[in-house]
Each structure stands twice: as C-alpha cells, then as structure tokens.
C-alpha cells in the first residue's frame, strides 16, 4: 500500500492537528490515544512515512528502528507500566484491523488488557 500523506498521524507530525505528546526524539513521536482502550493507551509512531510494520522493518534505517523500539520501552518504564505489565500491538492492513495507515505501536496498560485476540 502506498503511503497516504494526508492520514491523521501525518497531520499530527506536521502540526496540523494537536496531540497530547508523551515523548519525542529525532525519529519518534508518542502521544496518548484519543479514544483510549485501557486507562493508559499511548501510540508510538516513526516520524518517517511508513504504512505498517512490514514496510517499516524493510525500509526504515537501523537508527529509526532502534529509536522506535527503545522509545516504546522507555515510555512503558516512564509511565510505570513495566511493573504492572502492558501490551504492545501493531495492527496492519485490513485483517489486522488497522485504521490509520501510518505505522504505529500501541502501548496498552494501567489495567488488565484482556484476552490477546478477539475475532469478529
Ligand atoms: P489502528 O486501528 O491500529 O490503526 O489504531 C488507530 C488508533 O488511532 C485508534 O486507537 C484511534 O483511537 C487512534 N486515533 C485516531 N485519531 C487520533 C488522534 N487524532 N489522536 C490520537 N489518537 C488517534
């Protein structure tokens, strides 16, 4: 799938729409999900234009990949989730239930996150 520069996370990265920022570095932005599924729900996104995990893992630089992985762990620690536990989710494509076509990792925690998968 080609990257759509008008997706909502691209607009957040450009500053066209606001977000509640949790973390930022040269390669990564993280912010609270607008419709949290758990008491703590953060989205970690690369600043680069990648659609999905398979796109990101194939085309991002090692520095970008390291930055996103390290940022997700740091955010989990900084928000106090490392002790109580949390879940990382990266939805991709139609079967993955991805709504926003800019690669993102959900960090879910603050309460039991629920069963790993539910299917419609
Ligand atoms: P996914 O289904 O994995 O693509 O997840 C997209 C997530 O983005 C959902 O959990 C939405 O609640 C969240 N979301 C959509 N728009 C915004 C926004 N403007 N700010 C923060 N989170 C958003």
Coordinates of N, CA and C in Angstrom, one line a residue, residues 5-120:
X5 N -0.1 10.7 2.5 CA 0.5 11.8 3.3 C -0.6 12.6 4.0
X6 N -1.9 12.3 3.7 CA -3.0 13.0 4.4 C -3.6 12.2 5.5
X7 N -3.0 11.1 5.9 CA -3.5 10.4 7.0 C -3.4 11.2 8.3
X8 N -4.2 10.8 9.3 CA -4.3 11.7 10.5 C -3.0 11.8 11.3
X9 N -2.2 10.7 11.3 CA -0.9 10.8 12.0 C 0.1 11.7 11.3
X10 N 0.1 11.7 9.9 CA 0.9 12.6 9.2 C 0.5 14.1 9.5
X11 N -0.7 14.3 9.7 CA -1.2 15.7 10.1 C -0.7 16.0 11.5
X12 N -0.7 15.1 12.4 CA -0.2 15.3 13.7 C 1.3 15.6 13.6
X13 N 2.1 14.9 12.8 CA 3.5 15.1 12.7 C 3.8 16.5 12.1
X14 N 2.9 16.9 11.2 CA 3.1 18.2 10.6 C 2.7 19.4 11.5
X15 N 2.0 19.0 12.6 CA 1.5 20.0 13.5 C 0.2 20.6 13.0
X16 N -0.5 20.0 12.0 CA -1.8 20.5 11.5 C -2.9 20.2 12.5
X17 N -2.8 19.1 13.3 CA -3.7 18.9 14.4 C -2.9 18.5 15.6
X18 N -3.5 18.8 16.8 CA -2.8 18.6 18.1 C -2.7 17.2 18.5
X19 N -1.8 16.9 19.5 CA -1.8 15.6 20.2 C -1.4 15.9 21.6
X20 N -1.6 14.9 22.5 CA -1.1 15.0 23.8 C 0.2 14.2 23.8
X21 N 1.3 15.0 23.7 CA 2.6 14.3 23.5 C 3.1 13.7 24.8
X22 N 3.7 12.5 24.6 CA 4.3 11.8 25.7 C 5.8 11.7 25.6
X23 N 6.3 11.7 24.3 CA 7.7 11.5 24.1 C 8.0 12.0 22.6
X24 N 9.2 12.5 22.5 CA 9.6 12.9 21.1 C 11.2 12.8 21.0
X25 N 11.7 12.3 19.9 CA 13.1 12.4 19.6 C 13.2 12.6 18.1
X26 N 14.4 12.5 17.6 CA 14.7 12.7 16.2 C 13.8 11.9 15.2
X27 N 13.5 10.7 15.7 CA 12.9 9.7 14.8 C 11.5 9.3 15.2
X28 N 11.1 9.6 16.4 CA 9.8 9.1 17.0 C 9.0 10.2 17.7
X29 N 7.7 10.0 17.6 CA 6.7 10.8 18.3 C 5.8 9.8 19.0
X30 N 5.4 10.1 20.3 CA 4.5 9.3 21.0 C 3.5 10.2 21.7
X31 N 2.2 9.8 21.6 CA 1.1 10.6 22.2 C 0.0 9.7 22.7
X32 N -0.9 10.3 23.5 CA -2.0 9.5 24.1 C -3.0 9.2 23.0
X33 N -3.6 8.0 22.9 CA -4.6 7.7 22.0 C -5.9 8.5 22.4
X34 N -6.5 9.0 21.3 CA -7.7 9.9 21.5 C -8.9 9.2 22.1
X35 N -8.9 7.8 21.9 CA -10.1 7.0 22.4 C -9.4 5.8 23.1
X36 N -8.9 6.1 24.3 CA -8.2 5.0 25.0 C -9.0 3.7 25.3
X37 N -8.3 2.6 25.0 CA -9.0 1.3 25.2 C -8.7 0.7 26.6
X38 N -7.7 1.3 27.2 CA -7.3 0.9 28.6 C -6.9 2.2 29.3
X39 N -6.8 2.2 30.6 CA -6.5 3.5 31.3 C -5.3 4.2 30.8
X40 N -4.3 3.5 30.4 CA -3.1 4.0 29.8 C -3.0 3.5 28.3
X41 N -3.1 4.4 27.4 CA -3.0 4.0 25.9 C -2.3 5.0 25.2
X42 N -1.0 4.6 24.8 CA -0.1 5.5 24.1 C 0.2 4.9 22.7
X43 N 0.3 5.8 21.7 CA 0.7 5.4 20.3 C 2.1 5.9 20.1
X44 N 2.9 5.0 19.6 CA 4.3 5.4 19.3 C 4.5 5.3 17.8
X45 N 4.9 6.4 17.2 CA 5.0 6.4 15.7 C 6.3 6.9 15.2
X46 N 6.8 6.3 14.1 CA 8.0 6.9 13.5 C 7.7 8.2 12.8
X47 N 8.7 9.1 12.8 CA 8.4 10.4 12.0 C 8.5 10.1 10.5
X48 N 9.1 9.1 10.1 CA 9.2 8.7 8.7 C 7.9 8.2 8.2
X49 N 7.7 8.2 6.8 CA 6.5 7.8 6.2 C 6.4 6.3 5.9
X50 N 6.0 5.6 6.9 CA 5.9 4.1 6.8 C 4.4 3.7 7.1
X51 N 3.9 2.7 6.3 CA 2.5 2.4 6.5 C 2.3 1.3 7.6
X52 N 3.2 0.4 7.7 CA 3.0 -0.8 8.5 C 4.3 -1.3 9.1
X53 N 4.2 -2.4 9.9 CA 5.4 -3.0 10.4 C 6.2 -3.6 9.3
X54 N 5.6 -4.2 8.3 CA 6.4 -4.8 7.3 C 7.1 -3.8 6.4
X55 N 6.4 -2.6 6.2 CA 7.0 -1.5 5.5 C 8.2 -0.9 6.3
X56 N 7.9 -0.7 7.6 CA 8.9 -0.1 8.4 C 10.2 -1.0 8.6
X57 N 9.9 -2.3 8.8 CA 11.1 -3.2 9.0 C 11.9 -3.4 7.8
X58 N 11.3 -3.2 6.6 CA 12.0 -3.4 5.3 C 12.7 -2.1 4.9
X59 N 12.1 -0.9 5.2 CA 12.6 0.3 4.6 C 13.2 1.4 5.5
X60 N 12.9 1.2 6.8 CA 13.4 2.2 7.8 C 14.9 1.9 8.0
X61 N 15.6 3.0 8.4 CA 17.0 2.8 8.8 C 17.2 2.1 10.1
X62 N 18.3 1.5 10.4 CA 18.6 0.9 11.7 C 18.3 1.9 12.8
X63 N 18.7 3.1 12.6 CA 18.6 4.2 13.6 C 17.1 4.4 13.9
X64 N 16.3 4.4 12.9 CA 14.8 4.6 13.1 C 14.2 3.4 13.8
X65 N 14.6 2.2 13.4 CA 14.1 1.0 14.1 C 14.5 1.0 15.5
X66 N 15.8 1.3 15.8 CA 16.2 1.2 17.2 C 15.5 2.3 18.0
X67 N 15.3 3.5 17.4 CA 14.7 4.6 18.2 C 13.3 4.2 18.6
X68 N 12.5 3.6 17.6 CA 11.1 3.3 18.0 C 11.1 2.2 19.0
X69 N 11.9 1.2 18.9 CA 11.9 0.1 19.9 C 12.3 0.6 21.3
X70 N 13.4 1.4 21.3 CA 13.8 2.0 22.6 C 12.8 2.9 23.2
X71 N 12.2 3.7 22.3 CA 11.2 4.7 22.8 C 10.0 3.9 23.5
X72 N 9.5 2.9 22.9 CA 8.4 2.1 23.4 C 8.7 1.6 24.8
X73 N 9.9 1.1 25.0 CA 10.3 0.5 26.3 C 10.5 1.7 27.3
X74 N 11.1 2.8 26.9 CA 11.3 3.9 27.8 C 9.9 4.4 28.3
X75 N 9.0 4.6 27.3 CA 7.6 5.1 27.7 C 7.0 4.1 28.7
X76 N 7.1 2.8 28.4 CA 6.5 1.9 29.4 C 7.1 2.0 30.8
X77 N 8.4 2.2 30.8 CA 9.0 2.4 32.1 C 8.6 3.7 32.7
X78 N 8.7 4.8 31.9 CA 8.4 6.1 32.5 C 7.0 6.3 33.0
X79 N 6.0 5.5 32.3 CA 4.6 5.6 32.7 C 4.3 4.6 33.9
X80 N 5.3 3.9 34.3 CA 5.1 3.0 35.4 C 4.4 1.7 35.0
X81 N 4.5 1.4 33.7 CA 3.8 0.2 33.2 C 4.7 -1.1 33.3
X82 N 6.0 -0.9 33.5 CA 6.9 -2.1 33.4 C 6.6 -3.0 34.6
X83 N 6.2 -2.5 35.7 CA 6.0 -3.4 36.9 C 4.6 -4.1 36.7
X84 N 3.6 -3.3 36.4 CA 2.3 -3.9 36.4 C 2.0 -4.7 35.1
X85 N 2.7 -4.4 34.0 CA 2.5 -5.1 32.8 C 1.8 -4.3 31.7
X86 N 2.0 -4.6 30.5 CA 1.4 -3.8 29.4 C 1.4 -4.7 28.2
X87 N 0.8 -4.2 27.1 CA 0.8 -4.9 25.8 C 1.2 -4.0 24.7
X88 N 2.0 -4.5 23.8 CA 2.3 -3.7 22.5 C 1.5 -4.4 21.4
X89 N 0.9 -3.5 20.6 CA 0.1 -4.0 19.4 C 0.5 -3.2 18.2
X90 N 0.7 -3.8 17.1 CA 0.9 -3.1 15.8 C -0.1 -3.7 14.8
X91 N -1.2 -3.1 14.6 CA -2.2 -3.6 13.6 C -1.7 -3.3 12.2
X92 N -1.9 -4.2 11.3 CA -1.5 -3.9 9.9 C -2.6 -4.4 8.9
X93 N -3.0 -3.5 8.1 CA -3.9 -3.9 7.0 C -5.3 -4.2 7.4
X94 N -6.1 -4.7 6.5 CA -7.5 -5.0 6.7 C -7.7 -6.1 7.8
X95 N -7.0 -7.2 7.6 CA -7.2 -8.3 8.6 C -6.6 -8.0 10.0
X96 N -5.6 -7.0 10.0 CA -5.1 -6.6 11.3 C -5.9 -5.5 11.9
X97 N -6.9 -5.0 11.2 CA -7.8 -4.0 11.8 C -7.2 -2.6 11.9
X98 N -6.2 -2.4 11.0 CA -5.5 -1.1 11.1 C -6.4 0.0 10.5
X99 N -6.6 1.1 11.3 CA -7.5 2.2 10.9 C -6.7 3.4 10.3
X100 N -5.5 3.6 10.9 CA -4.7 4.8 10.5 C -3.5 4.2 9.7
X101 N -3.3 4.5 8.4 CA -2.3 3.9 7.6 C -0.9 4.6 7.8
X102 N -0.5 4.9 9.0 CA 0.9 5.3 9.3 C 1.3 4.4 10.4
X103 N 2.4 3.7 10.3 CA 2.9 2.7 11.2 C 2.8 3.2 12.7
X104 N 2.2 2.4 13.6 CA 2.2 2.8 15.0 C 2.2 1.6 15.8
X105 N 2.7 1.8 17.0 CA 2.7 0.7 18.0 C 1.8 1.2 19.2
X106 N 0.8 0.5 19.5 CA 0.0 0.8 20.7 C 0.7 0.3 22.0
X107 N 0.8 1.1 23.0 CA 1.1 0.6 24.3 C -0.1 0.7 25.2
X108 N -0.6 -0.5 25.7 CA -1.8 -0.6 26.4 C -1.5 -1.1 27.8
X109 N -2.0 -0.4 28.8 CA -1.8 -0.8 30.2 C -2.6 0.0 31.2
X110 N -2.2 -0.1 32.4 CA -2.9 0.6 33.5 C -4.0 -0.3 34.1
X111 N -4.3 -1.4 33.5 CA -5.3 -2.4 34.0 C -5.1 -3.6 33.1
X112 N -5.7 -4.7 33.5 CA -5.6 -5.9 32.7 C -6.1 -5.6 31.3
X113 N -5.3 -6.0 30.3 CA -5.6 -5.6 28.9 C -6.7 -6.5 28.2
X114 N -6.9 -7.7 28.8 CA -7.9 -8.5 28.2 C -7.3 -9.6 27.4
X115 N -8.1 -10.5 26.8 CA -7.6 -11.6 26.0 C -6.8 -11.1 24.8
X116 N -5.9 -11.9 24.4 CA -4.9 -11.5 23.4 C -5.6 -11.1 22.1
X117 N -6.6 -11.9 21.7 CA -7.3 -11.7 20.4 C -8.8 -11.9 20.5
X118 N -9.6 -11.1 19.8 CA -11.0 -11.4 19.7 C -11.3 -11.2 18.2
X119 N -12.0 -12.1 17.6 CA -12.3 -12.1 16.2 C -13.8 -11.8 15.9
X120 N -14.0 -11.0 14.9 CA -15.4 -10.8 14.5 C -15.9 -11.9 13.6

